[in-house]
Amino acid sequence: MKNTVKLFTTLSLLLMAIWSSAQSRMPEVEMADALRENGKIYVVVIVLCIVFAGIIGYLVIIDRKLSKLEKQRKK
Amino acid sequence: MIKHWWKALGVVLVLYTIIFGFLGEVPRQPILNETIRNTYFHVTMWFGMIILMVASLVYSIKYLRTEESRSDLKAKELAISGFFLASLGLVTGSIWARFTWGAFWVNDAKLNGTAVTILIYLAYFVLRGSVDDPQKKARIAAVYNIFAFVMMFVFIGILPRMTDSLHPGNGGNPAFGAYDMDNKMRMVFYPAVVGWTLIAVWITDIKIRFHRLQKNNNEKYS
């Protein structure tokens, strides 16, 4: 199990190195075009949106609890 | 619900920033590459911090004029939130610098200026903590806050512009000129500033209300 993980990481790191070296040979300024072309950048955007929505949801809950306390105090 | 509109606006603007910050088109620049998108997340922290510090300054002056403790509370909490944004700006800037300028910390006028600014505001909190009498504390803190703001203005607004700096807008580099931000980026950047600032104000608002409740509670039972 451990060896497979090791092998996998080594292979993927190697692949990444080859990929990046292949990229740096291109004369144009590199941008993450490929990421957007095959649409995977959207995954990151969705993840970020969910994380942000979660944080905001938490803030809303805290805000509501505070409002409740403030109302109780007024009575 | 209607009185919460500004919170909703902040959420919508930051969501817009996240979506178009990643998917929108940006200028192609060597060295910077895709990291130019950090503008929407790192630079906005500093803009938000300055807006909150201005608000804090306004409440400090208001306190000196009216001696209302609520103004002092607002000034303090706004300064804390501004400090928080500044810390995020410093950490994110450090990471950005590592991959574009080559080191986590470079000897740049703006970086050292922000470090000094952070220390100045740290002293503001230490000062607040060291005075027991609430009225005296509020008055001294308000006066110091005015001083701190002026120092911040000098250290991150004036001095970096008089020397060479790696930051755009300093030492003859154009600030958000044609080379740094095009109109497409501005369409995301300015809403991002407003959005992040509103979120920070929301958190500040929650903290202010918490402290008010806490204070009332203490008065009730002591």
mmCIF file with all atom_site columns, C-alpha atoms in Angstrom, chain B residues 28-197:
data_model
loop_
_atom_site.group_PDB
_atom_site.id
_atom_site.type_symbol
_atom_site.label_atom_id
_atom_site.label_alt_id
_atom_site.label_comp_id
_atom_site.label_asym_id
_atom_site.label_entity_id
_atom_site.label_seq_id
_atom_site.pdbx_PDB_ins_code
_atom_site.Cartn_x
_atom_site.Cartn_y
_atom_site.Cartn_z
_atom_site.occupancy
_atom_site.B_iso_or_equiv
_atom_site.pdbx_formal_charge
_atom_site.auth_seq_id
_atom_site.auth_comp_id
_atom_site.auth_asym_id
_atom_site.auth_atom_id
_atom_site.pdbx_PDB_model_num
ATOM 1   C CA . ARG B 1 28  ? -0.484  38.317 -20.181 1.00 0.00 ? 28  ARG B CA 1
ATOM 2   C CA . GLN B 1 29  ? 2.667   39.387 -18.429 1.00 0.00 ? 29  GLN B CA 1
ATOM 3   C CA . PRO B 1 30  ? 5.962   37.605 -17.927 1.00 0.00 ? 30  PRO B CA 1
ATOM 4   C CA . ILE B 1 31  ? 6.953   36.680 -14.343 1.00 0.00 ? 31  ILE B CA 1
ATOM 5   C CA . LEU B 1 32  ? 3.502   37.599 -13.074 1.00 0.00 ? 32  LEU B CA 1
ATOM 6   C CA . ASN B 1 33  ? 1.654   35.100 -15.293 1.00 0.00 ? 33  ASN B CA 1
ATOM 7   C CA . GLU B 1 34  ? -1.580  33.984 -13.676 1.00 0.00 ? 34  GLU B CA 1
ATOM 8   C CA . THR B 1 35  ? -0.571  35.407 -10.306 1.00 0.00 ? 35  THR B CA 1
ATOM 9   C CA . ILE B 1 36  ? -1.855  38.770 -11.524 1.00 0.00 ? 36  ILE B CA 1
ATOM 10  C CA . ARG B 1 37  ? -5.201  37.445 -10.268 1.00 0.00 ? 37  ARG B CA 1
ATOM 11  C CA . ASN B 1 38  ? -3.864  37.906 -6.748  1.00 0.00 ? 38  ASN B CA 1
ATOM 12  C CA . THR B 1 39  ? -4.722  41.558 -7.297  1.00 0.00 ? 39  THR B CA 1
ATOM 13  C CA . TYR B 1 40  ? -8.345  40.665 -6.541  1.00 0.00 ? 40  TYR B CA 1
ATOM 14  C CA . PHE B 1 41  ? -7.467  38.942 -3.283  1.00 0.00 ? 41  PHE B CA 1
ATOM 15  C CA . HIS B 1 42  ? -4.238  40.443 -1.954  1.00 0.00 ? 42  HIS B CA 1
ATOM 16  C CA . VAL B 1 43  ? -4.440  44.104 -2.984  1.00 0.00 ? 43  VAL B CA 1
ATOM 17  C CA . THR B 1 44  ? -8.092  44.250 -1.925  1.00 0.00 ? 44  THR B CA 1
ATOM 18  C CA . MET B 1 45  ? -7.056  43.320 1.622   1.00 0.00 ? 45  MET B CA 1
ATOM 19  C CA . TRP B 1 46  ? -4.938  46.479 1.803   1.00 0.00 ? 46  TRP B CA 1
ATOM 20  C CA . PHE B 1 47  ? -7.625  48.658 0.254   1.00 0.00 ? 47  PHE B CA 1
ATOM 21  C CA . GLY B 1 48  ? -10.128 47.254 2.735   1.00 0.00 ? 48  GLY B CA 1
ATOM 22  C CA . MET B 1 49  ? -7.688  47.820 5.592   1.00 0.00 ? 49  MET B CA 1
ATOM 23  C CA . ILE B 1 50  ? -7.208  51.461 4.659   1.00 0.00 ? 50  ILE B CA 1
ATOM 24  C CA . ILE B 1 51  ? -10.982 52.010 4.394   1.00 0.00 ? 51  ILE B CA 1
ATOM 25  C CA . LEU B 1 52  ? -11.501 50.454 7.850   1.00 0.00 ? 52  LEU B CA 1
ATOM 26  C CA . MET B 1 53  ? -8.669  52.510 9.334   1.00 0.00 ? 53  MET B CA 1
ATOM 27  C CA . VAL B 1 54  ? -10.230 55.694 7.931   1.00 0.00 ? 54  VAL B CA 1
ATOM 28  C CA . ALA B 1 55  ? -13.535 54.678 9.547   1.00 0.00 ? 55  ALA B CA 1
ATOM 29  C CA . SER B 1 56  ? -11.711 53.956 12.809  1.00 0.00 ? 56  SER B CA 1
ATOM 30  C CA . LEU B 1 57  ? -10.093 57.398 12.646  1.00 0.00 ? 57  LEU B CA 1
ATOM 31  C CA . VAL B 1 58  ? -13.481 59.043 12.073  1.00 0.00 ? 58  VAL B CA 1
ATOM 32  C CA . TYR B 1 59  ? -14.915 57.336 15.173  1.00 0.00 ? 59  TYR B CA 1
ATOM 33  C CA . SER B 1 60  ? -11.864 58.263 17.233  1.00 0.00 ? 60  SER B CA 1
ATOM 34  C CA . ILE B 1 61  ? -12.344 61.920 16.314  1.00 0.00 ? 61  ILE B CA 1
ATOM 35  C CA . LYS B 1 62  ? -16.049 61.546 17.025  1.00 0.00 ? 62  LYS B CA 1
ATOM 36  C CA . TYR B 1 63  ? -15.207 60.154 20.446  1.00 0.00 ? 63  TYR B CA 1
ATOM 37  C CA . LEU B 1 64  ? -12.969 63.109 21.241  1.00 0.00 ? 64  LEU B CA 1
ATOM 38  C CA . ARG B 1 65  ? -15.801 65.468 20.298  1.00 0.00 ? 65  ARG B CA 1
ATOM 39  C CA . THR B 1 66  ? -18.679 63.675 22.040  1.00 0.00 ? 66  THR B CA 1
ATOM 40  C CA . GLU B 1 67  ? -17.058 61.373 24.631  1.00 0.00 ? 67  GLU B CA 1
ATOM 41  C CA . GLU B 1 68  ? -19.582 58.649 23.779  1.00 0.00 ? 68  GLU B CA 1
ATOM 42  C CA . SER B 1 69  ? -18.202 55.219 24.650  1.00 0.00 ? 69  SER B CA 1
ATOM 43  C CA . ARG B 1 70  ? -19.946 53.646 21.655  1.00 0.00 ? 70  ARG B CA 1
ATOM 44  C CA . SER B 1 71  ? -17.731 55.659 19.294  1.00 0.00 ? 71  SER B CA 1
ATOM 45  C CA . ASP B 1 72  ? -14.688 54.385 21.142  1.00 0.00 ? 72  ASP B CA 1
ATOM 46  C CA . LEU B 1 73  ? -15.923 50.795 20.803  1.00 0.00 ? 73  LEU B CA 1
ATOM 47  C CA . LYS B 1 74  ? -16.488 51.287 17.074  1.00 0.00 ? 74  LYS B CA 1
ATOM 48  C CA . ALA B 1 75  ? -13.049 52.840 16.610  1.00 0.00 ? 75  ALA B CA 1
ATOM 49  C CA . LYS B 1 76  ? -11.432 49.938 18.443  1.00 0.00 ? 76  LYS B CA 1
ATOM 50  C CA . GLU B 1 77  ? -13.264 47.160 16.609  1.00 0.00 ? 77  GLU B CA 1
ATOM 51  C CA . LEU B 1 78  ? -12.727 48.790 13.202  1.00 0.00 ? 78  LEU B CA 1
ATOM 52  C CA . ALA B 1 79  ? -9.016  49.036 13.968  1.00 0.00 ? 79  ALA B CA 1
ATOM 53  C CA . ILE B 1 80  ? -8.944  45.346 14.955  1.00 0.00 ? 80  ILE B CA 1
ATOM 54  C CA . SER B 1 81  ? -10.660 44.324 11.704  1.00 0.00 ? 81  SER B CA 1
ATOM 55  C CA . GLY B 1 82  ? -8.328  46.573 9.715   1.00 0.00 ? 82  GLY B CA 1
ATOM 56  C CA . PHE B 1 83  ? -5.391  44.985 11.484  1.00 0.00 ? 83  PHE B CA 1
ATOM 57  C CA . PHE B 1 84  ? -6.765  41.563 10.617  1.00 0.00 ? 84  PHE B CA 1
ATOM 58  C CA . LEU B 1 85  ? -7.010  42.486 6.921   1.00 0.00 ? 85  LEU B CA 1
ATOM 59  C CA . ALA B 1 86  ? -3.485  43.915 7.056   1.00 0.00 ? 86  ALA B CA 1
ATOM 60  C CA . SER B 1 87  ? -2.169  40.640 8.494   1.00 0.00 ? 87  SER B CA 1
ATOM 61  C CA . LEU B 1 88  ? -3.859  38.707 5.692   1.00 0.00 ? 88  LEU B CA 1
ATOM 62  C CA . GLY B 1 89  ? -2.417  41.193 3.194   1.00 0.00 ? 89  GLY B CA 1
ATOM 63  C CA . LEU B 1 90  ? 1.069   40.752 4.613   1.00 0.00 ? 90  LEU B CA 1
ATOM 64  C CA . VAL B 1 91  ? 0.962   36.947 4.542   1.00 0.00 ? 91  VAL B CA 1
ATOM 65  C CA . THR B 1 92  ? -0.566  36.739 1.055   1.00 0.00 ? 92  THR B CA 1
ATOM 66  C CA . GLY B 1 93  ? 1.842   39.376 -0.235  1.00 0.00 ? 93  GLY B CA 1
ATOM 67  C CA . SER B 1 94  ? 4.745   37.431 1.183   1.00 0.00 ? 94  SER B CA 1
ATOM 68  C CA . ILE B 1 95  ? 3.697   34.295 -0.686  1.00 0.00 ? 95  ILE B CA 1
ATOM 69  C CA . TRP B 1 96  ? 3.137   36.275 -3.875  1.00 0.00 ? 96  TRP B CA 1
ATOM 70  C CA . ALA B 1 97  ? 6.561   37.889 -3.505  1.00 0.00 ? 97  ALA B CA 1
ATOM 71  C CA . ARG B 1 98  ? 8.226   34.485 -3.091  1.00 0.00 ? 98  ARG B CA 1
ATOM 72  C CA . PHE B 1 99  ? 7.076   33.375 -6.530  1.00 0.00 ? 99  PHE B CA 1
ATOM 73  C CA . THR B 1 100 ? 7.477   36.616 -8.443  1.00 0.00 ? 100 THR B CA 1
ATOM 74  C CA . TRP B 1 101 ? 10.229  38.624 -6.737  1.00 0.00 ? 101 TRP B CA 1
ATOM 75  C CA . GLY B 1 102 ? 12.061  35.557 -5.467  1.00 0.00 ? 102 GLY B CA 1
ATOM 76  C CA . ALA B 1 103 ? 11.866  35.861 -1.695  1.00 0.00 ? 103 ALA B CA 1
ATOM 77  C CA . PHE B 1 104 ? 9.263   35.917 1.042   1.00 0.00 ? 104 PHE B CA 1
ATOM 78  C CA . TRP B 1 105 ? 10.520  39.305 2.143   1.00 0.00 ? 105 TRP B CA 1
ATOM 79  C CA . VAL B 1 106 ? 12.368  41.724 -0.101  1.00 0.00 ? 106 VAL B CA 1
ATOM 80  C CA . ASN B 1 107 ? 13.864  44.998 1.016   1.00 0.00 ? 107 ASN B CA 1
ATOM 81  C CA . ASP B 1 108 ? 11.164  47.116 -0.516  1.00 0.00 ? 108 ASP B CA 1
ATOM 82  C CA . ALA B 1 109 ? 10.007  50.486 0.788   1.00 0.00 ? 109 ALA B CA 1
ATOM 83  C CA . LYS B 1 110 ? 6.391   49.413 0.810   1.00 0.00 ? 110 LYS B CA 1
ATOM 84  C CA . LEU B 1 111 ? 7.016   46.123 2.606   1.00 0.00 ? 111 LEU B CA 1
ATOM 85  C CA . ASN B 1 112 ? 9.028   47.765 5.352   1.00 0.00 ? 112 ASN B CA 1
ATOM 86  C CA . GLY B 1 113 ? 6.452   50.547 5.544   1.00 0.00 ? 113 GLY B CA 1
ATOM 87  C CA . THR B 1 114 ? 3.648   48.066 6.108   1.00 0.00 ? 114 THR B CA 1
ATOM 88  C CA . ALA B 1 115 ? 5.710   46.261 8.735   1.00 0.00 ? 115 ALA B CA 1
ATOM 89  C CA . VAL B 1 116 ? 6.141   49.537 10.611  1.00 0.00 ? 116 VAL B CA 1
ATOM 90  C CA . THR B 1 117 ? 2.434   50.294 10.197  1.00 0.00 ? 117 THR B CA 1
ATOM 91  C CA . ILE B 1 118 ? 1.504   46.927 11.678  1.00 0.00 ? 118 ILE B CA 1
ATOM 92  C CA . LEU B 1 119 ? 3.779   47.586 14.652  1.00 0.00 ? 119 LEU B CA 1
ATOM 93  C CA . ILE B 1 120 ? 2.224   51.043 15.134  1.00 0.00 ? 120 ILE B CA 1
ATOM 94  C CA . TYR B 1 121 ? -1.259  49.564 15.274  1.00 0.00 ? 121 TYR B CA 1
ATOM 95  C CA . LEU B 1 122 ? -0.022  46.766 17.528  1.00 0.00 ? 122 LEU B CA 1
ATOM 96  C CA . ALA B 1 123 ? 1.088   49.513 19.915  1.00 0.00 ? 123 ALA B CA 1
ATOM 97  C CA . TYR B 1 124 ? -2.464  50.923 19.738  1.00 0.00 ? 124 TYR B CA 1
ATOM 98  C CA . PHE B 1 125 ? -3.848  47.659 21.122  1.00 0.00 ? 125 PHE B CA 1
ATOM 99  C CA . VAL B 1 126 ? -1.109  47.417 23.749  1.00 0.00 ? 126 VAL B CA 1
ATOM 100 C CA . LEU B 1 127 ? -1.874  50.989 24.800  1.00 0.00 ? 127 LEU B CA 1
ATOM 101 C CA . ARG B 1 128 ? -5.563  50.171 25.138  1.00 0.00 ? 128 ARG B CA 1
ATOM 102 C CA . GLY B 1 129 ? -4.759  47.176 27.268  1.00 0.00 ? 129 GLY B CA 1
ATOM 103 C CA . SER B 1 130 ? -2.469  49.089 29.589  1.00 0.00 ? 130 SER B CA 1
ATOM 104 C CA . VAL B 1 131 ? -4.919  51.750 30.819  1.00 0.00 ? 131 VAL B CA 1
ATOM 105 C CA . ASP B 1 132 ? -7.579  50.608 33.284  1.00 0.00 ? 132 ASP B CA 1
ATOM 106 C CA . ASP B 1 133 ? -9.822  53.639 33.567  1.00 0.00 ? 133 ASP B CA 1
ATOM 107 C CA . PRO B 1 134 ? -12.273 53.312 30.659  1.00 0.00 ? 134 PRO B CA 1
ATOM 108 C CA . GLN B 1 135 ? -12.610 57.040 29.961  1.00 0.00 ? 135 GLN B CA 1
ATOM 109 C CA . LYS B 1 136 ? -8.903  57.684 30.148  1.00 0.00 ? 136 LYS B CA 1
ATOM 110 C CA . LYS B 1 137 ? -8.287  54.634 27.997  1.00 0.00 ? 137 LYS B CA 1
ATOM 111 C CA . ALA B 1 138 ? -10.746 55.832 25.349  1.00 0.00 ? 138 ALA B CA 1
ATOM 112 C CA . ARG B 1 139 ? -9.282  59.340 25.230  1.00 0.00 ? 139 ARG B CA 1
ATOM 113 C CA . ILE B 1 140 ? -5.643  58.249 25.051  1.00 0.00 ? 140 ILE B CA 1
ATOM 114 C CA . ALA B 1 141 ? -6.510  55.583 22.469  1.00 0.00 ? 141 ALA B CA 1
ATOM 115 C CA . ALA B 1 142 ? -8.399  58.088 20.320  1.00 0.00 ? 142 ALA B CA 1
ATOM 116 C CA . VAL B 1 143 ? -5.484  60.522 20.293  1.00 0.00 ? 143 VAL B CA 1
ATOM 117 C CA . TYR B 1 144 ? -3.030  57.717 19.543  1.00 0.00 ? 144 TYR B CA 1
ATOM 118 C CA . ASN B 1 145 ? -5.263  56.436 16.754  1.00 0.00 ? 145 ASN B CA 1
ATOM 119 C CA . ILE B 1 146 ? -5.016  59.787 14.985  1.00 0.00 ? 146 ILE B CA 1
ATOM 120 C CA . PHE B 1 147 ? -1.242  59.604 15.280  1.00 0.00 ? 147 PHE B CA 1
ATOM 121 C CA . ALA B 1 148 ? -1.243  55.975 14.064  1.00 0.00 ? 148 ALA B CA 1
ATOM 122 C CA . PHE B 1 149 ? -3.310  56.866 11.028  1.00 0.00 ? 149 PHE B CA 1
ATOM 123 C CA . VAL B 1 150 ? -1.008  59.725 10.053  1.00 0.00 ? 150 VAL B CA 1
ATOM 124 C CA . MET B 1 151 ? 2.003   57.435 10.444  1.00 0.00 ? 151 MET B CA 1
ATOM 125 C CA . MET B 1 152 ? 0.311   54.780 8.307   1.00 0.00 ? 152 MET B CA 1
ATOM 126 C CA . PHE B 1 153 ? -0.342  57.387 5.637   1.00 0.00 ? 153 PHE B CA 1
ATOM 127 C CA . VAL B 1 154 ? 3.301   58.426 5.661   1.00 0.00 ? 154 VAL B CA 1
ATOM 128 C CA . PHE B 1 155 ? 4.701   54.882 5.684   1.00 0.00 ? 155 PHE B CA 1
ATOM 129 C CA . ILE B 1 156 ? 2.512   53.255 3.057   1.00 0.00 ? 156 ILE B CA 1
ATOM 130 C CA . GLY B 1 157 ? 1.181   56.252 1.156   1.00 0.00 ? 157 GLY B CA 1
ATOM 131 C CA . ILE B 1 158 ? 4.033   58.712 0.860   1.00 0.00 ? 158 ILE B CA 1
ATOM 132 C CA . LEU B 1 159 ? 7.454   57.190 1.572   1.00 0.00 ? 159 LEU B CA 1
ATOM 133 C CA . PRO B 1 160 ? 7.167   54.245 -0.906  1.00 0.00 ? 160 PRO B CA 1
ATOM 134 C CA . ARG B 1 161 ? 6.326   56.733 -3.648  1.00 0.00 ? 161 ARG B CA 1
ATOM 135 C CA . MET B 1 162 ? 9.493   58.710 -3.003  1.00 0.00 ? 162 MET B CA 1
ATOM 136 C CA . THR B 1 163 ? 11.882  55.778 -3.380  1.00 0.00 ? 163 THR B CA 1
ATOM 137 C CA . ASP B 1 164 ? 12.222  52.898 -5.777  1.00 0.00 ? 164 ASP B CA 1
ATOM 138 C CA . SER B 1 165 ? 9.801   50.126 -5.081  1.00 0.00 ? 165 SER B CA 1
ATOM 139 C CA . LEU B 1 166 ? 8.827   46.881 -6.704  1.00 0.00 ? 166 LEU B CA 1
ATOM 140 C CA . HIS B 1 167 ? 5.179   47.712 -6.182  1.00 0.00 ? 167 HIS B CA 1
ATOM 141 C CA . PRO B 1 168 ? 3.320   49.378 -9.016  1.00 0.00 ? 168 PRO B CA 1
ATOM 142 C CA . GLY B 1 169 ? 2.523   53.012 -8.340  1.00 0.00 ? 169 GLY B CA 1
ATOM 143 C CA . ASN B 1 170 ? 5.804   53.652 -6.544  1.00 0.00 ? 170 ASN B CA 1
ATOM 144 C CA . GLY B 1 171 ? 9.120   55.117 -7.601  1.00 0.00 ? 171 GLY B CA 1
ATOM 145 C CA . GLY B 1 172 ? 7.854   56.138 -11.017 1.00 0.00 ? 172 GLY B CA 1
ATOM 146 C CA . ASN B 1 173 ? 5.993   52.895 -11.699 1.00 0.00 ? 173 ASN B CA 1
ATOM 147 C CA . PRO B 1 174 ? 2.475   53.651 -12.830 1.00 0.00 ? 174 PRO B CA 1
ATOM 148 C CA . ALA B 1 175 ? -0.235  52.686 -10.358 1.00 0.00 ? 175 ALA B CA 1
ATOM 149 C CA . PHE B 1 176 ? -2.722  50.430 -12.079 1.00 0.00 ? 176 PHE B CA 1
ATOM 150 C CA . GLY B 1 177 ? -1.630  52.002 -15.314 1.00 0.00 ? 177 GLY B CA 1
ATOM 151 C CA . ALA B 1 178 ? -2.129  50.511 -18.744 1.00 0.00 ? 178 ALA B CA 1
ATOM 152 C CA . TYR B 1 179 ? 0.546   47.908 -18.043 1.00 0.00 ? 179 TYR B CA 1
ATOM 153 C CA . ASP B 1 180 ? -0.831  46.526 -14.808 1.00 0.00 ? 180 ASP B CA 1
ATOM 154 C CA . MET B 1 181 ? -4.583  46.539 -14.940 1.00 0.00 ? 181 MET B CA 1
ATOM 155 C CA . ASP B 1 182 ? -6.761  46.782 -17.990 1.00 0.00 ? 182 ASP B CA 1
ATOM 156 C CA . ASN B 1 183 ? -10.416 47.719 -17.942 1.00 0.00 ? 183 ASN B CA 1
ATOM 157 C CA . LYS B 1 184 ? -11.480 44.087 -17.681 1.00 0.00 ? 184 LYS B CA 1
ATOM 158 C CA . MET B 1 185 ? -9.490  43.752 -14.465 1.00 0.00 ? 185 MET B CA 1
ATOM 159 C CA . ARG B 1 186 ? -10.890 46.996 -13.079 1.00 0.00 ? 186 ARG B CA 1
ATOM 160 C CA . MET B 1 187 ? -14.391 45.565 -13.576 1.00 0.00 ? 187 MET B CA 1
ATOM 161 C CA . VAL B 1 188 ? -13.492 42.894 -11.039 1.00 0.00 ? 188 VAL B CA 1
ATOM 162 C CA . PHE B 1 189 ? -11.054 44.805 -8.838  1.00 0.00 ? 189 PHE B CA 1
ATOM 163 C CA . TYR B 1 190 ? -13.233 47.681 -7.651  1.00 0.00 ? 190 TYR B CA 1
ATOM 164 C CA . PRO B 1 191 ? -16.274 45.508 -6.845  1.00 0.00 ? 191 PRO B CA 1
ATOM 165 C CA . ALA B 1 192 ? -13.830 43.198 -5.031  1.00 0.00 ? 192 ALA B CA 1
ATOM 166 C CA . VAL B 1 193 ? -12.603 46.062 -2.844  1.00 0.00 ? 193 VAL B CA 1
ATOM 167 C CA . VAL B 1 194 ? -16.170 47.005 -1.921  1.00 0.00 ? 194 VAL B CA 1
ATOM 168 C CA . GLY B 1 195 ? -17.160 43.369 -1.359  1.00 0.00 ? 195 GLY B CA 1
ATOM 169 C CA . TRP B 1 196 ? -14.282 42.431 0.922   1.00 0.00 ? 196 TRP B CA 1
ATOM 170 C CA . THR B 1 197 ? -14.656 45.694 2.841   1.00 0.00 ? 197 THR B CA 1
#
